Amino acid sequence: MSEAKPQEETTEMRIDPSRASHLNSNLSTILSRIQSTGPQTPIRLVAVSKLKPANDILVLYRAPHSQLHFGENYQQELLQKSLLLPREIRWHFIGALQTKKCKPLAEQIPNLWCVESVDASKKADQLEKGRHALCEKEKEYEDVPLRVFVQVNTSGEEEKSGVEPSDAAALCKHVREQCPHLKLQGVMTIGAIARSQEAKEGHENEDFVKLKEVRDQVAEELGIAKEEIELSMGMSEDFESAIRCGSNEVRVGSTIFGERPAKKDAKVKEEVEDGEK
């Protein structure tokens, strides 16, 4: 992929000033809430932009916020947006992974910064193959591993993806020892909605506590400091309680971008008739 196309498309993308003002205000509020929660170390905010147009992402990428980290759930949508937007953006894939799609995901998007939903060694292996293929084609990425989080099913819900807590260490070990083009960034969970609601009422979120326990166990079994394994937990409804529980990264979408359209109605690029560049 050449770099010319994203830059060319970006210059042609038009922005609705009122929409831009609304998005920047929302992001300012979220950043203020993160800061006021009191963490001593920086918290990475992933703005979850799934089913929202690239125009919205461009607004937040630009000054005054210069937001870099954006999360997407659907592979084709992510690929299309990555071609429209600057390579400086750090994309996070946070959706469910299909093994057969892992290799192209890691191979086709050079600025894919992280895959957050790894829950099987065969998926890690395919991501490894894809990243290796990318590095062969684009030498500038030879020393830049693709970061991955191992997704853990902390709530035990059947419909949730993720490894069982007892299996997390083995998968983390596999990533570290068998996937040289990947970097184990940490462990991730999408907790139960009921537990998020309880946390808003001041109760401790059991999913967040469990993920911390998993992180500590993984660190012990791998013989590394627990600080080397990040915690990715917390979304729009519960990111403040996640930060208080030690999260290094939160994933916030609707609170920034507003209600999402149905997938069939989503547009990768919004046409703005009376906006400005």
mmCIF file of C-alpha atoms in Angstrom:
data_model
loop_
_atom_site.group_PDB
_atom_site.id
_atom_site.type_symbol
_atom_site.label_atom_id
_atom_site.label_comp_id
_atom_site.label_asym_id
_atom_site.label_seq_id
_atom_site.Cartn_x
_atom_site.Cartn_y
_atom_site.Cartn_z
ATOM 1 C CA MET A 1 0.000 0.000 0.000
ATOM 2 C CA SER A 2 1.326 3.431 -0.822
ATOM 3 C CA GLU A 3 1.116 6.357 1.538
ATOM 4 C CA ALA A 4 -0.093 8.716 -1.183
ATOM 5 C CA LYS A 5 -3.649 7.456 -1.271
ATOM 6 C CA PRO A 6 -4.501 8.018 2.417
ATOM 7 C CA GLN A 7 -3.005 11.531 2.321
ATOM 8 C CA GLU A 8 -4.852 12.400 -0.884
ATOM 9 C CA GLU A 9 -8.177 11.108 0.416
ATOM 10 C CA THR A 10 -7.735 12.948 3.716
ATOM 11 C CA THR A 11 -7.298 16.310 2.015
ATOM 12 C CA GLU A 12 -10.571 15.738 0.154
ATOM 13 C CA MET A 13 -12.573 14.750 3.230
ATOM 14 C CA ARG A 14 -14.908 17.473 4.375
ATOM 15 C CA ILE A 15 -15.913 18.185 7.961
ATOM 16 C CA ASP A 16 -19.189 19.493 9.343
ATOM 17 C CA PRO A 17 -18.123 22.257 11.797
ATOM 18 C CA SER A 18 -21.043 21.673 14.165
ATOM 19 C CA ARG A 19 -20.336 17.946 14.250
ATOM 20 C CA ALA A 20 -16.650 18.656 14.874
ATOM 21 C CA SER A 21 -17.494 20.946 17.788
ATOM 22 C CA HIS A 22 -19.772 18.310 19.308
ATOM 23 C CA LEU A 23 -17.173 15.528 18.998
ATOM 24 C CA ASN A 24 -14.371 17.639 20.455
ATOM 25 C CA SER A 25 -16.563 18.630 23.367
ATOM 26 C CA ASN A 26 -17.436 15.003 24.078
ATOM 27 C CA LEU A 27 -13.806 13.931 23.933
ATOM 28 C CA SER A 28 -12.779 16.772 26.239
ATOM 29 C CA THR A 29 -15.340 15.589 28.771
ATOM 30 C CA ILE A 30 -14.079 12.005 28.653
ATOM 31 C CA LEU A 31 -10.443 13.075 29.004
ATOM 32 C CA SER A 32 -11.369 15.261 31.963
ATOM 33 C CA ARG A 33 -13.223 12.384 33.629
ATOM 34 C CA ILE A 34 -10.231 10.095 33.113
ATOM 35 C CA GLN A 35 -7.887 12.646 34.625
ATOM 36 C CA SER A 36 -10.150 13.373 37.575
ATOM 37 C CA THR A 37 -10.355 9.675 38.439
ATOM 38 C CA GLY A 38 -6.868 10.144 39.810
ATOM 39 C CA PRO A 39 -4.470 7.741 38.067
ATOM 40 C CA GLN A 40 -0.800 8.447 38.612
ATOM 41 C CA THR A 41 0.165 6.887 35.291
ATOM 42 C CA PRO A 42 -1.228 7.847 31.865
ATOM 43 C CA ILE A 43 -4.318 5.950 30.745
ATOM 44 C CA ARG A 44 -4.601 5.037 27.072
ATOM 45 C CA LEU A 45 -7.959 6.027 25.636
ATOM 46 C CA VAL A 46 -9.129 4.020 22.641
ATOM 47 C CA ALA A 47 -11.920 5.906 20.895
ATOM 48 C CA VAL A 48 -14.190 3.172 19.547
ATOM 49 C CA SER A 49 -15.244 4.419 16.141
ATOM 50 C CA LYS A 50 -17.017 1.368 14.719
ATOM 51 C CA LEU A 51 -19.884 2.195 12.350
ATOM 52 C CA LYS A 52 -18.929 5.871 12.445
ATOM 53 C CA PRO A 53 -17.576 7.683 9.371
ATOM 54 C CA ALA A 54 -13.910 8.411 8.807
ATOM 55 C CA ASN A 55 -14.805 12.113 8.960
ATOM 56 C CA ASP A 56 -15.465 11.759 12.695
ATOM 57 C CA ILE A 57 -12.116 10.075 13.247
ATOM 58 C CA LEU A 58 -10.309 12.795 11.305
ATOM 59 C CA VAL A 59 -11.872 15.454 13.538
ATOM 60 C CA LEU A 60 -10.474 13.879 16.690
ATOM 61 C CA TYR A 61 -7.129 13.041 15.094
ATOM 62 C CA ARG A 62 -6.593 16.711 14.322
ATOM 63 C CA ALA A 63 -5.884 19.462 16.833
ATOM 64 C CA PRO A 64 -6.801 20.290 19.513
ATOM 65 C CA HIS A 65 -6.829 16.701 20.786
ATOM 66 C CA SER A 66 -4.647 14.838 18.285
ATOM 67 C CA GLN A 67 -6.243 11.548 19.352
ATOM 68 C CA LEU A 68 -4.224 8.631 17.956
ATOM 69 C CA HIS A 69 -5.852 5.419 19.197
ATOM 70 C CA PHE A 70 -9.088 4.284 17.531
ATOM 71 C CA GLY A 71 -10.908 0.962 17.856
ATOM 72 C CA GLU A 72 -12.808 -0.940 15.172
ATOM 73 C CA ASN A 73 -14.854 -4.152 15.299
ATOM 74 C CA TYR A 74 -15.197 -5.094 11.636
ATOM 75 C CA GLN A 75 -12.249 -6.002 9.467
ATOM 76 C CA GLN A 76 -13.472 -4.635 6.144
ATOM 77 C CA GLU A 77 -14.573 -1.362 7.717
ATOM 78 C CA LEU A 78 -11.180 -1.007 9.384
ATOM 79 C CA LEU A 79 -9.359 -1.677 6.123
ATOM 80 C CA GLN A 80 -11.418 0.920 4.265
ATOM 81 C CA LYS A 81 -10.881 3.550 6.953
ATOM 82 C CA SER A 82 -7.160 2.840 7.125
ATOM 83 C CA LEU A 83 -6.891 3.693 3.415
ATOM 84 C CA LEU A 84 -8.723 6.983 3.905
ATOM 85 C CA LEU A 85 -6.927 8.255 6.986
ATOM 86 C CA PRO A 86 -3.332 9.118 7.964
ATOM 87 C CA ARG A 87 -0.918 6.312 8.776
ATOM 88 C CA GLU A 88 -0.082 8.014 12.063
ATOM 89 C CA ILE A 89 -3.381 6.732 13.444
ATOM 90 C CA ARG A 90 -2.943 3.710 15.709
ATOM 91 C CA TRP A 91 -5.707 1.245 14.957
ATOM 92 C CA HIS A 92 -6.989 -1.290 17.485
ATOM 93 C CA PHE A 93 -9.014 -4.262 16.309
ATOM 94 C CA ILE A 94 -11.390 -5.067 19.149
ATOM 95 C CA GLY A 95 -13.976 -7.284 17.458
ATOM 96 C CA ALA A 96 -14.383 -11.036 17.417
ATOM 97 C CA LEU A 97 -11.600 -12.727 15.453
ATOM 98 C CA GLN A 98 -12.097 -15.362 12.795
ATOM 99 C CA THR A 99 -9.019 -17.523 12.315
ATOM 100 C CA LYS A 100 -9.130 -17.333 8.507
ATOM 101 C CA LYS A 101 -9.207 -13.531 8.620
ATOM 102 C CA CYS A 102 -6.319 -13.049 11.045
ATOM 103 C CA LYS A 103 -3.524 -13.218 8.484
ATOM 104 C CA PRO A 104 -4.997 -10.623 6.091
ATOM 105 C CA LEU A 105 -5.883 -8.376 9.014
ATOM 106 C CA ALA A 106 -2.261 -8.261 10.171
ATOM 107 C CA GLU A 107 -0.857 -8.101 6.640
ATOM 108 C CA GLN A 108 -3.029 -5.441 5.019
ATOM 109 C CA ILE A 109 -2.991 -2.667 7.632
ATOM 110 C CA PRO A 110 0.536 -1.424 8.401
ATOM 111 C CA ASN A 111 -0.597 0.899 11.180
ATOM 112 C CA LEU A 112 -2.639 -1.749 12.963
ATOM 113 C CA TRP A 113 -1.253 -1.023 16.414
ATOM 114 C CA CYS A 114 -2.985 -3.731 18.398
ATOM 115 C CA VAL A 115 -5.368 -6.685 18.205
ATOM 116 C CA GLU A 116 -7.254 -6.881 21.487
ATOM 117 C CA SER A 117 -9.311 -10.038 21.042
ATOM 118 C CA VAL A 118 -6.850 -12.924 20.758
ATOM 119 C CA ASP A 119 -8.391 -15.984 22.393
ATOM 120 C CA ALA A 120 -6.682 -18.951 20.700
ATOM 121 C CA SER A 121 -3.146 -19.939 19.754
ATOM 122 C CA LYS A 122 -4.162 -20.655 16.142
ATOM 123 C CA LYS A 123 -5.386 -17.075 15.811
ATOM 124 C CA ALA A 124 -2.127 -15.775 17.253
ATOM 125 C CA ASP A 125 -0.244 -17.947 14.750
ATOM 126 C CA GLN A 126 -2.180 -16.492 11.816
ATOM 127 C CA LEU A 127 -1.594 -12.940 13.058
ATOM 128 C CA GLU A 128 2.094 -13.824 13.294
ATOM 129 C CA LYS A 129 2.111 -14.998 9.672
ATOM 130 C CA GLY A 130 0.363 -11.850 8.536
ATOM 131 C CA ARG A 131 2.691 -9.498 10.389
ATOM 132 C CA HIS A 132 5.719 -11.399 9.102
ATOM 133 C CA ALA A 133 4.418 -11.042 5.537
ATOM 134 C CA LEU A 134 3.912 -7.305 6.066
ATOM 135 C CA CYS A 135 7.456 -6.910 7.381
ATOM 136 C CA GLU A 136 8.788 -8.692 4.308
ATOM 137 C CA LYS A 137 7.032 -6.180 2.049
ATOM 138 C CA GLU A 138 7.485 -3.013 4.096
ATOM 139 C CA LYS A 139 10.916 -2.967 5.710
ATOM 140 C CA GLU A 140 10.121 0.042 7.892
ATOM 141 C CA TYR A 141 7.958 -2.267 10.032
ATOM 142 C CA GLU A 142 10.604 -4.984 10.517
ATOM 143 C CA ASP A 143 11.289 -3.960 14.105
ATOM 144 C CA VAL A 144 7.718 -2.952 14.961
ATOM 145 C CA PRO A 145 5.773 -5.898 16.412
ATOM 146 C CA LEU A 146 2.005 -6.094 16.320
ATOM 147 C CA ARG A 147 0.747 -5.761 19.879
ATOM 148 C CA VAL A 148 -1.889 -8.182 21.121
ATOM 149 C CA PHE A 149 -4.079 -8.535 24.176
ATOM 150 C CA VAL A 150 -5.298 -11.942 25.235
ATOM 151 C CA GLN A 151 -9.046 -11.725 25.771
ATOM 152 C CA VAL A 152 -10.269 -13.398 28.947
ATOM 153 C CA ASN A 153 -13.876 -14.402 29.622
ATOM 154 C CA THR A 154 -14.021 -13.205 33.206
ATOM 155 C CA SER A 155 -17.808 -13.381 33.525
ATOM 156 C CA GLY A 156 -18.266 -16.976 32.378
ATOM 157 C CA GLU A 157 -21.027 -15.984 29.949
ATOM 158 C CA GLU A 158 -21.346 -18.452 27.102
ATOM 159 C CA GLU A 159 -21.960 -15.762 24.501
ATOM 160 C CA LYS A 160 -18.743 -13.934 25.388
ATOM 161 C CA SER A 161 -15.474 -14.581 23.583
ATOM 162 C CA GLY A 162 -12.253 -15.100 25.480
ATOM 163 C CA VAL A 163 -10.207 -17.833 27.069
ATOM 164 C CA GLU A 164 -11.046 -19.251 30.443
ATOM 165 C CA PRO A 165 -9.054 -17.492 33.179
ATOM 166 C CA SER A 166 -7.159 -20.727 33.882
ATOM 167 C CA ASP A 167 -6.014 -20.924 30.236
ATOM 168 C CA ALA A 168 -4.786 -17.346 29.879
ATOM 169 C CA ALA A 169 -1.207 -17.990 30.969
ATOM 170 C CA ALA A 170 -0.671 -20.734 28.386
ATOM 171 C CA LEU A 171 -1.862 -18.497 25.561
ATOM 172 C CA CYS A 172 0.233 -15.577 26.787
ATOM 173 C CA LYS A 173 3.253 -17.851 26.896
ATOM 174 C CA HIS A 174 2.551 -19.027 23.348
ATOM 175 C CA VAL A 175 2.461 -15.431 22.071
ATOM 176 C CA ARG A 176 5.733 -14.557 23.788
ATOM 177 C CA GLU A 177 7.617 -17.687 22.788
ATOM 178 C CA GLN A 178 6.184 -18.699 19.412
ATOM 179 C CA CYS A 179 5.216 -15.400 17.753
ATOM 180 C CA PRO A 180 8.306 -13.206 17.245
ATOM 181 C CA HIS A 181 6.412 -10.576 15.231
ATOM 182 C CA LEU A 182 3.825 -10.126 17.975
ATOM 183 C CA LYS A 183 4.181 -8.427 21.329
ATOM 184 C CA LEU A 184 2.091 -9.462 24.318
ATOM 185 C CA GLN A 185 0.681 -6.154 25.474
ATOM 186 C CA GLY A 186 -1.621 -7.488 28.165
ATOM 187 C CA VAL A 187 -4.984 -9.061 28.951
ATOM 188 C CA MET A 188 -8.434 -7.738 28.111
ATOM 189 C CA THR A 189 -11.997 -8.365 29.201
ATOM 190 C CA ILE A 190 -15.500 -7.317 28.227
ATOM 191 C CA GLY A 191 -17.349 -7.786 31.463
ATOM 192 C CA ALA A 192 -20.977 -8.538 32.222
ATOM 193 C CA ILE A 193 -23.400 -5.632 31.827
ATOM 194 C CA ALA A 194 -24.962 -6.296 35.225
ATOM 195 C CA ARG A 195 -21.591 -6.004 36.910
ATOM 196 C CA SER A 196 -20.941 -2.700 35.149
ATOM 197 C CA GLN A 197 -24.236 -1.360 36.451
ATOM 198 C CA GLU A 198 -23.391 -2.481 39.972
ATOM 199 C CA ALA A 199 -20.011 -0.771 39.710
ATOM 200 C CA LYS A 200 -21.759 2.516 38.878
ATOM 201 C CA GLU A 201 -23.500 2.227 42.238
ATOM 202 C CA GLY A 202 -20.175 2.005 44.036
ATOM 203 C CA HIS A 203 -19.693 -1.761 44.113
ATOM 204 C CA GLU A 204 -16.440 -3.352 43.017
ATOM 205 C CA ASN A 205 -16.660 -4.861 39.538
ATOM 206 C CA GLU A 206 -16.025 -8.606 39.793
ATOM 207 C CA ASP A 207 -14.797 -8.814 36.195
ATOM 208 C CA PHE A 208 -12.126 -6.205 36.788
ATOM 209 C CA VAL A 209 -10.999 -7.926 39.980
ATOM 210 C CA LYS A 210 -10.820 -11.236 38.143
ATOM 211 C CA LEU A 211 -8.764 -9.791 35.287
ATOM 212 C CA LYS A 212 -6.263 -8.382 37.774
ATOM 213 C CA GLU A 213 -5.986 -11.820 39.343
ATOM 214 C CA VAL A 214 -5.438 -13.347 35.902
ATOM 215 C CA ARG A 215 -2.763 -10.749 35.120
ATOM 216 C CA ASP A 216 -0.939 -11.495 38.361
ATOM 217 C CA GLN A 217 -1.093 -15.241 37.707
ATOM 218 C CA VAL A 218 0.176 -14.829 34.156
ATOM 219 C CA ALA A 219 3.078 -12.707 35.355
ATOM 220 C CA GLU A 220 3.980 -15.290 37.972
ATOM 221 C CA GLU A 221 3.867 -18.204 35.534
ATOM 222 C CA LEU A 222 5.863 -16.317 32.907
ATOM 223 C CA GLY A 223 8.376 -15.044 35.436
ATOM 224 C CA ILE A 224 7.924 -11.383 34.593
ATOM 225 C CA ALA A 225 6.845 -8.287 36.479
ATOM 226 C CA LYS A 226 3.091 -7.766 36.506
ATOM 227 C CA GLU A 227 3.678 -4.208 35.269
ATOM 228 C CA GLU A 228 4.774 -5.720 31.949
ATOM 229 C CA ILE A 229 1.222 -6.950 31.348
ATOM 230 C CA GLU A 230 -1.345 -4.250 30.801
ATOM 231 C CA LEU A 231 -5.004 -4.391 31.745
ATOM 232 C CA SER A 232 -7.494 -3.365 29.061
ATOM 233 C CA MET A 233 -10.865 -3.055 30.752
ATOM 234 C CA GLY A 234 -13.579 -0.470 31.002
ATOM 235 C CA MET A 235 -15.956 0.995 28.421
ATOM 236 C CA SER A 236 -18.390 3.911 28.242
ATOM 237 C CA GLU A 237 -20.507 2.734 31.163
ATOM 238 C CA ASP A 238 -17.753 1.716 33.558
ATOM 239 C CA PHE A 239 -14.377 3.147 32.541
ATOM 240 C CA GLU A 240 -13.969 5.178 35.726
ATOM 241 C CA SER A 241 -14.414 2.142 37.983
ATOM 242 C CA ALA A 242 -12.010 0.251 35.705
ATOM 243 C CA ILE A 243 -9.365 2.937 36.148
ATOM 244 C CA ARG A 244 -9.819 2.846 39.910
ATOM 245 C CA CYS A 245 -9.251 -0.912 39.695
ATOM 246 C CA GLY A 246 -5.963 -0.445 37.839
ATOM 247 C CA SER A 247 -6.840 -0.415 34.135
ATOM 248 C CA ASN A 248 -4.124 0.842 31.789
ATOM 249 C CA GLU A 249 -6.474 1.272 28.852
ATOM 250 C CA VAL A 250 -10.163 2.073 28.426
ATOM 251 C CA ARG A 251 -12.310 1.727 25.306
ATOM 252 C CA VAL A 252 -14.960 4.424 24.955
ATOM 253 C CA GLY A 253 -17.271 4.739 21.968
ATOM 254 C CA SER A 254 -20.865 5.924 22.231
ATOM 255 C CA THR A 255 -20.079 8.541 24.888
ATOM 256 C CA ILE A 256 -17.777 10.208 22.356
ATOM 257 C CA PHE A 257 -19.430 9.498 19.013
ATOM 258 C CA GLY A 258 -23.059 9.138 20.007
ATOM 259 C CA GLU A 259 -25.521 6.376 19.199
ATOM 260 C CA ARG A 260 -24.385 4.070 16.416
ATOM 261 C CA PRO A 261 -26.447 3.390 13.289
ATOM 262 C CA ALA A 262 -27.442 -0.093 12.232
ATOM 263 C CA LYS A 263 -24.568 -1.795 10.437
ATOM 264 C CA LYS A 264 -26.452 -1.735 7.124
ATOM 265 C CA ASP A 265 -26.856 2.056 7.392
ATOM 266 C CA ALA A 266 -23.281 2.874 8.414
ATOM 267 C CA LYS A 267 -21.111 4.940 6.064
ATOM 268 C CA VAL A 268 -17.334 4.691 5.924
ATOM 269 C CA LYS A 269 -17.120 8.235 4.608
ATOM 270 C CA GLU A 270 -19.764 10.920 5.134
ATOM 271 C CA GLU A 271 -20.496 13.331 2.322
ATOM 272 C CA VAL A 272 -20.805 16.857 3.742
ATOM 273 C CA GLU A 273 -22.312 19.397 1.383
ATOM 274 C CA ASP A 274 -21.919 22.582 3.345
ATOM 275 C CA GLY A 275 -18.953 21.786 5.568
ATOM 276 C CA GLU A 276 -15.394 22.995 5.403
ATOM 277 C CA LYS A 277 -12.093 21.191 5.071
#
